[in-house]
Protein backbone atom coordinates (compact mmCIF):
# COMPACT_ATOMS: atom_id res chain seq x y z
CA UNK A 1 0.00 0.00 0.00
CA UNK A 2 1.25 3.47 -0.88
CA UNK A 3 -1.27 5.80 0.73
CA UNK A 4 -1.59 6.58 4.40
CA UNK A 5 -5.07 5.71 5.64
CA UNK A 6 -6.97 8.03 7.98
CA UNK A 7 -10.35 7.15 9.47
CA UNK A 8 -12.51 9.96 10.83
CA UNK A 9 -14.67 8.47 13.58
CA UNK A 10 -17.23 9.66 16.08
CA UNK A 11 -20.83 9.57 17.23
CA UNK A 12 -23.74 10.26 14.91
CA UNK A 13 -24.01 14.01 14.44
CA UNK A 14 -20.49 14.78 15.67
CA UNK A 15 -19.47 16.25 12.30
CA UNK A 16 -17.39 13.36 10.95
CA UNK A 17 -18.17 14.04 7.30
CA UNK A 18 -17.55 17.77 7.65
CA UNK A 19 -14.15 17.06 9.20
CA UNK A 20 -13.38 14.40 6.56
CA UNK A 21 -13.93 16.67 3.58
CA UNK A 22 -12.20 19.70 5.08
CA UNK A 23 -9.23 17.62 6.20
CA UNK A 24 -9.10 16.28 2.66
CA UNK A 25 -9.01 19.84 1.35
CA UNK A 26 -6.19 20.75 3.75
CA UNK A 27 -4.06 17.80 2.61
CA UNK A 28 -4.88 18.39 -1.07
CA UNK A 29 -3.74 22.00 -0.73
CA UNK A 30 -0.26 20.65 0.05
CA UNK A 31 -0.15 18.92 -3.34
CA UNK A 32 -1.04 15.47 -2.01
CA UNK A 33 -3.63 13.46 -3.92
CA UNK A 34 -6.46 12.57 -1.55
CA UNK A 35 -9.30 10.08 -1.90
CA UNK A 36 -12.22 10.23 0.54
CA UNK A 37 -14.24 7.02 0.95
CA UNK A 38 -17.76 7.22 2.39
CA UNK A 39 -18.83 4.50 4.82
CA UNK A 40 -22.48 5.25 3.99
CA UNK A 41 -24.03 2.20 2.37
CA UNK A 42 -27.54 3.42 1.56
CA UNK A 43 -27.02 6.91 0.21
CA UNK A 44 -24.23 9.21 -0.85
CA UNK A 45 -23.67 12.07 1.57
CA UNK A 46 -20.30 13.26 0.25
CA UNK A 47 -21.74 14.52 -3.03
CA UNK A 48 -23.76 17.19 -1.21
CA UNK A 49 -20.54 18.62 0.25
CA UNK A 50 -18.97 18.91 -3.19
CA UNK A 51 -22.10 19.80 -5.15
CA UNK A 52 -21.70 16.70 -7.34
CA UNK A 53 -23.79 13.75 -8.50
CA UNK A 54 -22.59 10.13 -8.65
CA UNK A 55 -24.03 8.20 -11.57
CA UNK A 56 -24.85 4.45 -11.31
CA UNK A 57 -21.87 3.51 -13.48
CA UNK A 58 -19.48 4.99 -10.92
CA UNK A 59 -19.02 4.89 -7.16
CA UNK A 60 -18.68 2.30 -4.42
CA UNK A 61 -20.80 -0.55 -5.74
CA UNK A 62 -19.61 -0.30 -9.31
CA UNK A 63 -16.03 -0.49 -8.06
CA UNK A 64 -16.85 -3.60 -6.02
CA UNK A 65 -18.64 -5.33 -8.91
CA UNK A 66 -15.63 -4.49 -11.09
CA UNK A 67 -13.36 -6.66 -8.95
CA UNK A 68 -12.81 -3.93 -6.34
CA UNK A 69 -11.02 -1.92 -9.01
CA UNK A 70 -11.37 1.75 -8.11
CA UNK A 71 -9.90 3.14 -11.32
CA UNK A 72 -12.27 5.82 -12.66
CA UNK A 73 -14.69 5.16 -9.79
CA UNK A 74 -13.72 8.15 -7.63
CA UNK A 75 -15.49 11.42 -8.43
CA UNK A 76 -13.41 14.52 -9.12
CA UNK A 77 -14.01 17.72 -7.17
CA UNK A 78 -13.18 21.34 -7.93
CA UNK A 79 -9.76 20.68 -6.37
CA UNK A 80 -7.66 18.69 -8.86
CA UNK A 81 -6.01 16.78 -5.99
CA UNK A 82 -9.21 15.80 -4.16
CA UNK A 83 -11.57 12.92 -5.06
CA UNK A 84 -14.31 10.93 -3.35
CA UNK A 85 -15.94 7.49 -3.53
CA UNK A 86 -19.57 7.15 -2.50
CA UNK A 87 -22.72 5.16 -3.31
CA UNK A 88 -24.44 6.50 -6.45
CA UNK A 89 -26.99 9.24 -6.06
CA UNK A 90 -29.69 6.84 -7.35
CA UNK A 91 -29.26 3.83 -5.08
CA UNK A 92 -30.56 0.29 -5.55
CA UNK A 93 -30.75 -1.58 -2.23
CA UNK A 94 -29.98 -4.87 -3.96
CA UNK A 95 -26.40 -3.66 -4.34
CA UNK A 96 -25.80 -4.23 -0.63
CA UNK A 97 -25.24 -7.95 -1.26
CA UNK A 98 -21.85 -7.04 -2.78
CA UNK A 99 -20.49 -5.80 0.56
CA UNK A 100 -18.37 -8.15 2.65
CA UNK A 101 -15.28 -7.87 4.81
CA UNK A 102 -13.11 -9.18 1.98
CA UNK A 103 -14.50 -6.83 -0.66
CA UNK A 104 -14.14 -3.81 1.63
CA UNK A 105 -10.51 -4.62 2.38
CA UNK A 106 -9.78 -5.14 -1.32
CA UNK A 107 -11.54 -1.87 -2.14
CA UNK A 108 -9.47 0.09 0.38
CA UNK A 109 -6.23 -1.61 -0.67
CA UNK A 110 -6.89 -0.85 -4.33
CA UNK A 111 -7.63 2.78 -3.45
CA UNK A 112 -4.29 3.14 -1.69
CA UNK A 113 -2.33 2.60 -4.90
CA UNK A 114 -3.98 5.66 -6.47
CA UNK A 115 -3.55 8.32 -3.78
CA UNK A 116 -1.15 9.73 -1.22
CA UNK A 117 -3.85 9.77 1.45
CA UNK A 118 -7.10 7.86 1.87
CA UNK A 119 -9.64 9.37 4.28
CA UNK A 120 -12.44 7.07 5.39
CA UNK A 121 -15.52 8.96 6.51
CA UNK A 122 -16.36 6.54 9.31
CA UNK A 123 -19.56 5.37 10.92
CA UNK A 124 -20.44 5.44 14.60
CA UNK A 125 -21.40 1.74 14.48
CA UNK A 126 -18.53 -0.77 14.46
CA UNK A 127 -20.61 -3.27 12.49
CA UNK A 128 -20.35 -1.01 9.45
CA UNK A 129 -17.80 -2.93 7.33
CA UNK A 130 -16.18 0.06 5.62
CA UNK A 131 -15.74 1.93 8.88
CA UNK A 132 -14.77 -1.09 11.00
CA UNK A 133 -12.15 -2.40 8.58
CA UNK A 134 -10.95 1.14 7.95
CA UNK A 135 -10.26 1.55 11.66
CA UNK A 136 -8.08 -1.57 11.74
CA UNK A 137 -6.17 -0.54 8.58
CA UNK A 138 -5.66 3.11 9.53
CA UNK A 139 -2.34 4.80 10.21
CA UNK A 140 -4.18 7.52 12.09
CA UNK A 141 -7.71 7.91 13.51
CA UNK A 142 -9.25 11.34 13.94
CA UNK A 143 -11.93 11.04 16.60
CA UNK A 144 -14.50 13.83 16.36
CA UNK A 145 -16.68 14.99 19.25
CA UNK A 146 -19.40 17.53 19.77
CA UNK A 147 -19.56 18.67 23.37
CA UNK A 148 -22.81 16.86 24.13
CA UNK A 149 -24.34 14.11 26.24
CA UNK A 150 -24.76 11.95 23.12
CA UNK A 151 -21.05 12.02 22.29
CA UNK A 152 -20.22 11.31 25.91
CA UNK A 153 -22.42 8.20 25.89
CA UNK A 154 -20.90 7.06 22.57
CA UNK A 155 -17.37 7.49 23.90
CA UNK A 156 -18.14 5.44 27.00
CA UNK A 157 -19.70 2.73 24.86
CA UNK A 158 -16.58 2.54 22.65
CA UNK A 159 -13.95 2.61 25.43
CA UNK A 160 -13.44 -1.13 25.88
CA UNK A 161 -13.70 -1.86 22.16
CA UNK A 162 -11.15 0.85 21.37
CA UNK A 163 -8.69 -0.73 23.77
CA UNK A 164 -9.29 -4.22 22.36
CA UNK A 165 -8.75 -2.92 18.81
CA UNK A 166 -5.53 -1.13 19.87
CA UNK A 167 -6.59 2.12 18.24
CA UNK A 168 -6.21 4.57 21.14
CA UNK A 169 -2.50 5.09 20.54
CA UNK A 170 -3.07 6.18 16.95
CA UNK A 171 -6.01 8.49 17.72
CA UNK A 172 -6.22 12.27 17.56
CA UNK A 173 -9.07 13.83 19.54
CA UNK A 174 -10.86 16.77 17.93
CA UNK A 175 -13.64 18.87 19.45
CA UNK A 176 -15.86 20.12 16.66
CA UNK A 177 -17.92 23.29 16.78
CA UNK A 178 -18.47 24.02 20.48
CA UNK A 179 -21.81 25.85 20.62
CA UNK A 180 -22.00 26.35 24.41
CA UNK A 181 -25.10 24.15 24.81
CA UNK A 182 -23.19 21.82 27.15
CA UNK A 183 -20.56 22.49 29.81
CA UNK A 184 -17.16 21.88 28.20
CA UNK A 185 -15.17 21.17 31.36
CA UNK A 186 -17.77 18.71 32.61
CA UNK A 187 -17.69 16.97 29.23
CA UNK A 188 -13.89 16.62 29.25
CA UNK A 189 -14.00 15.33 32.81
CA UNK A 190 -16.68 12.79 31.94
CA UNK A 191 -14.93 11.29 28.91
CA UNK A 192 -11.51 11.48 30.54
CA UNK A 193 -9.53 12.81 27.58
CA UNK A 194 -7.73 16.00 26.69
CA UNK A 195 -8.52 17.09 23.12
CA UNK A 196 -5.64 17.62 20.72
CA UNK A 197 -7.50 20.24 18.67
CA UNK A 198 -10.67 22.28 18.83
CA UNK A 199 -12.39 23.42 15.63
CA UNK A 200 -14.41 26.62 16.08
CA UNK A 201 -18.16 26.74 15.75
CA UNK A 202 -19.26 27.82 12.26
CA UNK A 203 -22.79 29.23 12.25
CA UNK A 204 -23.09 29.02 8.46
CA UNK A 205 -21.90 25.40 8.22
CA UNK A 206 -25.23 23.97 7.00
CA UNK A 207 -25.65 26.78 4.47
CA UNK A 208 -22.24 26.03 2.99
CA UNK A 209 -22.95 22.28 2.83
CA UNK A 210 -26.30 22.82 1.11
CA UNK A 211 -24.61 25.01 -1.49
CA UNK A 212 -21.85 22.45 -2.15
CA UNK A 213 -19.07 24.53 -0.59
CA UNK A 214 -16.41 23.58 1.95
CA UNK A 215 -15.73 25.59 5.08
CA UNK A 216 -12.02 25.30 4.29
CA UNK A 217 -12.41 27.14 0.97
CA UNK A 218 -14.87 29.77 2.17
CA UNK A 219 -14.19 33.22 3.58
CA UNK A 220 -14.94 31.70 6.96
CA UNK A 221 -12.22 29.16 6.26
CA UNK A 222 -9.59 31.88 5.94
CA UNK A 223 -9.71 32.33 9.69
CA UNK A 224 -9.34 30.09 12.72
CA UNK A 225 -11.15 27.09 11.24
CA UNK A 226 -8.74 26.82 8.33
CA UNK A 227 -5.70 27.35 10.55
CA UNK A 228 -6.84 24.64 12.95
CA UNK A 229 -7.56 22.24 10.11
CA UNK A 230 -4.08 22.87 8.73
CA UNK A 231 -2.63 21.95 12.13
CA UNK A 232 -4.66 18.73 12.15
CA UNK A 233 -3.38 17.93 8.66
CA UNK A 234 0.20 18.52 9.83
CA UNK A 235 -0.29 16.17 12.77
CA UNK A 236 -1.83 13.52 10.52
CA UNK A 237 1.16 13.77 8.17
CA UNK A 238 3.60 13.30 11.04
CA UNK A 239 1.84 10.35 12.63
CA UNK A 240 1.97 6.79 11.28
XYZ file of C-alpha atoms in Angstrom:
240
model
C 0.000 0.000 0.000
C 1.252 3.466 -0.882
C -1.271 5.801 0.733
C -1.590 6.583 4.398
C -5.072 5.706 5.640
C -6.966 8.025 7.982
C -10.346 7.145 9.469
C -12.508 9.958 10.828
C -14.674 8.469 13.582
C -17.234 9.663 16.081
C -20.832 9.571 17.234
C -23.743 10.258 14.912
C -24.008 14.014 14.437
C -20.494 14.780 15.670
C -19.472 16.252 12.298
C -17.385 13.356 10.951
C -18.166 14.045 7.303
C -17.546 17.771 7.653
C -14.152 17.055 9.203
C -13.379 14.401 6.564
C -13.931 16.674 3.576
C -12.198 19.702 5.079
C -9.231 17.619 6.204
C -9.096 16.281 2.658
C -9.013 19.839 1.347
C -6.187 20.752 3.750
C -4.065 17.798 2.606
C -4.882 18.393 -1.068
C -3.743 22.002 -0.732
C -0.263 20.650 0.051
C -0.152 18.918 -3.339
C -1.044 15.475 -2.009
C -3.626 13.455 -3.916
C -6.456 12.571 -1.553
C -9.300 10.085 -1.905
C -12.222 10.230 0.540
C -14.244 7.024 0.950
C -17.757 7.217 2.385
C -18.835 4.498 4.816
C -22.481 5.254 3.986
C -24.031 2.201 2.375
C -27.544 3.423 1.564
C -27.017 6.910 0.206
C -24.226 9.214 -0.845
C -23.665 12.069 1.569
C -20.302 13.259 0.251
C -21.741 14.524 -3.032
C -23.758 17.194 -1.206
C -20.539 18.617 0.251
C -18.965 18.915 -3.190
C -22.096 19.795 -5.148
C -21.702 16.700 -7.335
C -23.786 13.752 -8.499
C -22.588 10.128 -8.650
C -24.031 8.197 -11.572
C -24.847 4.447 -11.308
C -21.868 3.508 -13.483
C -19.484 4.993 -10.916
C -19.021 4.894 -7.162
C -18.676 2.300 -4.424
C -20.802 -0.552 -5.737
C -19.609 -0.304 -9.314
C -16.032 -0.487 -8.056
C -16.854 -3.605 -6.024
C -18.635 -5.328 -8.913
C -15.628 -4.490 -11.093
C -13.363 -6.662 -8.951
C -12.806 -3.933 -6.342
C -11.017 -1.917 -9.014
C -11.373 1.751 -8.105
C -9.896 3.138 -11.317
C -12.265 5.820 -12.658
C -14.694 5.159 -9.787
C -13.717 8.153 -7.635
C -15.486 11.416 -8.425
C -13.414 14.520 -9.120
C -14.014 17.724 -7.171
C -13.178 21.336 -7.933
C -9.764 20.681 -6.365
C -7.662 18.695 -8.858
C -6.007 16.779 -5.994
C -9.208 15.805 -4.158
C -11.567 12.920 -5.060
C -14.314 10.934 -3.347
C -15.941 7.494 -3.532
C -19.566 7.148 -2.497
C -22.719 5.165 -3.307
C -24.435 6.498 -6.447
C -26.993 9.238 -6.055
C -29.690 6.840 -7.352
C -29.264 3.828 -5.078
C -30.557 0.286 -5.553
C -30.745 -1.582 -2.227
C -29.978 -4.873 -3.959
C -26.400 -3.664 -4.338
C -25.798 -4.233 -0.629
C -25.241 -7.945 -1.260
C -21.849 -7.039 -2.778
C -20.493 -5.796 0.557
C -18.369 -8.147 2.654
C -15.277 -7.869 4.810
C -13.114 -9.182 1.985
C -14.496 -6.826 -0.662
C -14.144 -3.812 1.627
C -10.512 -4.623 2.381
C -9.776 -5.139 -1.318
C -11.544 -1.873 -2.142
C -9.471 0.091 0.375
C -6.229 -1.610 -0.667
C -6.888 -0.853 -4.335
C -7.628 2.777 -3.454
C -4.287 3.141 -1.687
C -2.326 2.601 -4.899
C -3.978 5.656 -6.473
C -3.550 8.318 -3.782
C -1.148 9.731 -1.222
C -3.854 9.772 1.448
C -7.100 7.860 1.874
C -9.635 9.371 4.277
C -12.442 7.065 5.391
C -15.521 8.963 6.512
C -16.359 6.535 9.307
C -19.564 5.366 10.922
C -20.437 5.436 14.598
C -21.402 1.739 14.478
C -18.535 -0.766 14.462
C -20.610 -3.275 12.494
C -20.352 -1.007 9.449
C -17.803 -2.933 7.333
C -16.176 0.060 5.623
C -15.737 1.930 8.880
C -14.766 -1.088 10.997
C -12.149 -2.398 8.585
C -10.949 1.136 7.950
C -10.255 1.545 11.663
C -8.079 -1.566 11.737
C -6.174 -0.544 8.583
C -5.657 3.108 9.526
C -2.344 4.797 10.206
C -4.183 7.521 12.091
C -7.707 7.907 13.510
C -9.253 11.339 13.938
C -11.930 11.043 16.600
C -14.502 13.829 16.364
C -16.676 14.995 19.254
C -19.404 17.528 19.767
C -19.564 18.670 23.372
C -22.814 16.857 24.127
C -24.337 14.114 26.239
C -24.764 11.953 23.123
C -21.050 12.021 22.285
C -20.216 11.311 25.911
C -22.418 8.203 25.887
C -20.903 7.058 22.568
C -17.371 7.495 23.901
C -18.136 5.444 27.002
C -19.695 2.726 24.857
C -16.579 2.540 22.653
C -13.955 2.611 25.434
C -13.436 -1.134 25.878
C -13.696 -1.856 22.161
C -11.146 0.849 21.374
C -8.694 -0.734 23.773
C -9.287 -4.217 22.355
C -8.749 -2.916 18.806
C -5.526 -1.133 19.866
C -6.590 2.121 18.244
C -6.212 4.568 21.136
C -2.496 5.094 20.545
C -3.072 6.179 16.952
C -6.011 8.491 17.715
C -6.220 12.269 17.556
C -9.071 13.830 19.535
C -10.862 16.768 17.932
C -13.641 18.870 19.450
C -15.864 20.120 16.660
C -17.918 23.289 16.779
C -18.466 24.023 20.481
C -21.809 25.851 20.621
C -22.001 26.354 24.411
C -25.099 24.149 24.814
C -23.186 21.816 27.154
C -20.557 22.489 29.814
C -17.163 21.880 28.199
C -15.175 21.173 31.357
C -17.774 18.711 32.612
C -17.689 16.972 29.225
C -13.893 16.622 29.252
C -13.996 15.334 32.806
C -16.679 12.788 31.941
C -14.927 11.293 28.906
C -11.511 11.485 30.536
C -9.528 12.814 27.575
C -7.728 16.002 26.691
C -8.516 17.091 23.120
C -5.637 17.621 20.723
C -7.497 20.241 18.670
C -10.675 22.276 18.826
C -12.393 23.422 15.632
C -14.407 26.619 16.084
C -18.158 26.744 15.754
C -19.262 27.824 12.259
C -22.791 29.225 12.251
C -23.094 29.019 8.455
C -21.901 25.397 8.221
C -25.226 23.965 6.996
C -25.650 26.785 4.475
C -22.238 26.027 2.990
C -22.949 22.284 2.834
C -26.296 22.817 1.111
C -24.610 25.006 -1.494
C -21.854 22.454 -2.152
C -19.067 24.535 -0.592
C -16.412 23.577 1.946
C -15.729 25.593 5.082
C -12.019 25.301 4.287
C -12.410 27.140 0.968
C -14.867 29.766 2.173
C -14.190 33.217 3.577
C -14.938 31.696 6.961
C -12.218 29.159 6.256
C -9.594 31.885 5.942
C -9.708 32.326 9.691
C -9.342 30.094 12.716
C -11.155 27.090 11.237
C -8.737 26.822 8.328
C -5.697 27.353 10.548
C -6.838 24.640 12.948
C -7.561 22.235 10.107
C -4.078 22.867 8.727
C -2.631 21.955 12.133
C -4.658 18.729 12.154
C -3.377 17.929 8.664
C 0.202 18.516 9.829
C -0.294 16.167 12.768
C -1.831 13.517 10.525
C 1.162 13.774 8.170
C 3.597 13.300 11.035
C 1.842 10.349 12.629
C 1.971 6.787 11.278
